[in-house]
C-alpha angles and dihedrals in degrees: 000000000000125000132182136206117192119206124185121203141156133251118236136208090247095057106125101152095205102135114122101208110025142043122197140190114190138191089220113115095222139054127198122207088253090067095088094154095055119100100170142025134196093041110188093213131043130193091261087063095059117113121250095248092056092047093048092050091051091051091067112103086217094055121116113212119195123195115199117192119195128181131157094344094312122115137194128181124203120186127198144144140271123243133202091235096057105121104174089208099129117115097198118036148032113211125190112199133198088203128064093248112131130196131150091280095054115109098171139005133208091038115186090219141025133200092283091058096054119114108272093224089059090047091050091051090052092047086055089056101259120167113261127210116195115189118191114198125184129198113190 
C-alpha cells in the first residue's frame, strides 16, 4: 500500500539549508537566518491535517517514507523510515530527521539526507522565493 500527502509551501530569502541532521517545512510565514534546516514556509498542510490511514501506515517500523521536494524544475528525494511513536499532531511543521528522535513535528526518521545535503540549485531556487512542493509517500 502506498499513500501520498502533498504539501505546498514557499521558498524564502533566508533559506540556507545547511543543517546536518534535519530538514523542515513550516507553516510559519517567516524564516530567520537561524532556521538553517528550513526549506519552505507558509505550508498549506501540517502533520495534524494528515488522514488516519496515512498516519497509521507511517507508524509501522517497517514503513518506508519518501519525501520528494520540487521547486523551479529542481528535485530532491529523501528516504527514511516510519516509527511507532510518530504522532503527526503538530500544527506548524514537518521535520525529517536523520536520527531516530521523534517528537510531534517528526514525519520520518533515519533520513538518508538532511537540509545540508539538498541540491544547491534547489536551495538557490527556494532562496529566490520559488514555490515548493513536498510530497510524502509511505509504503507499509
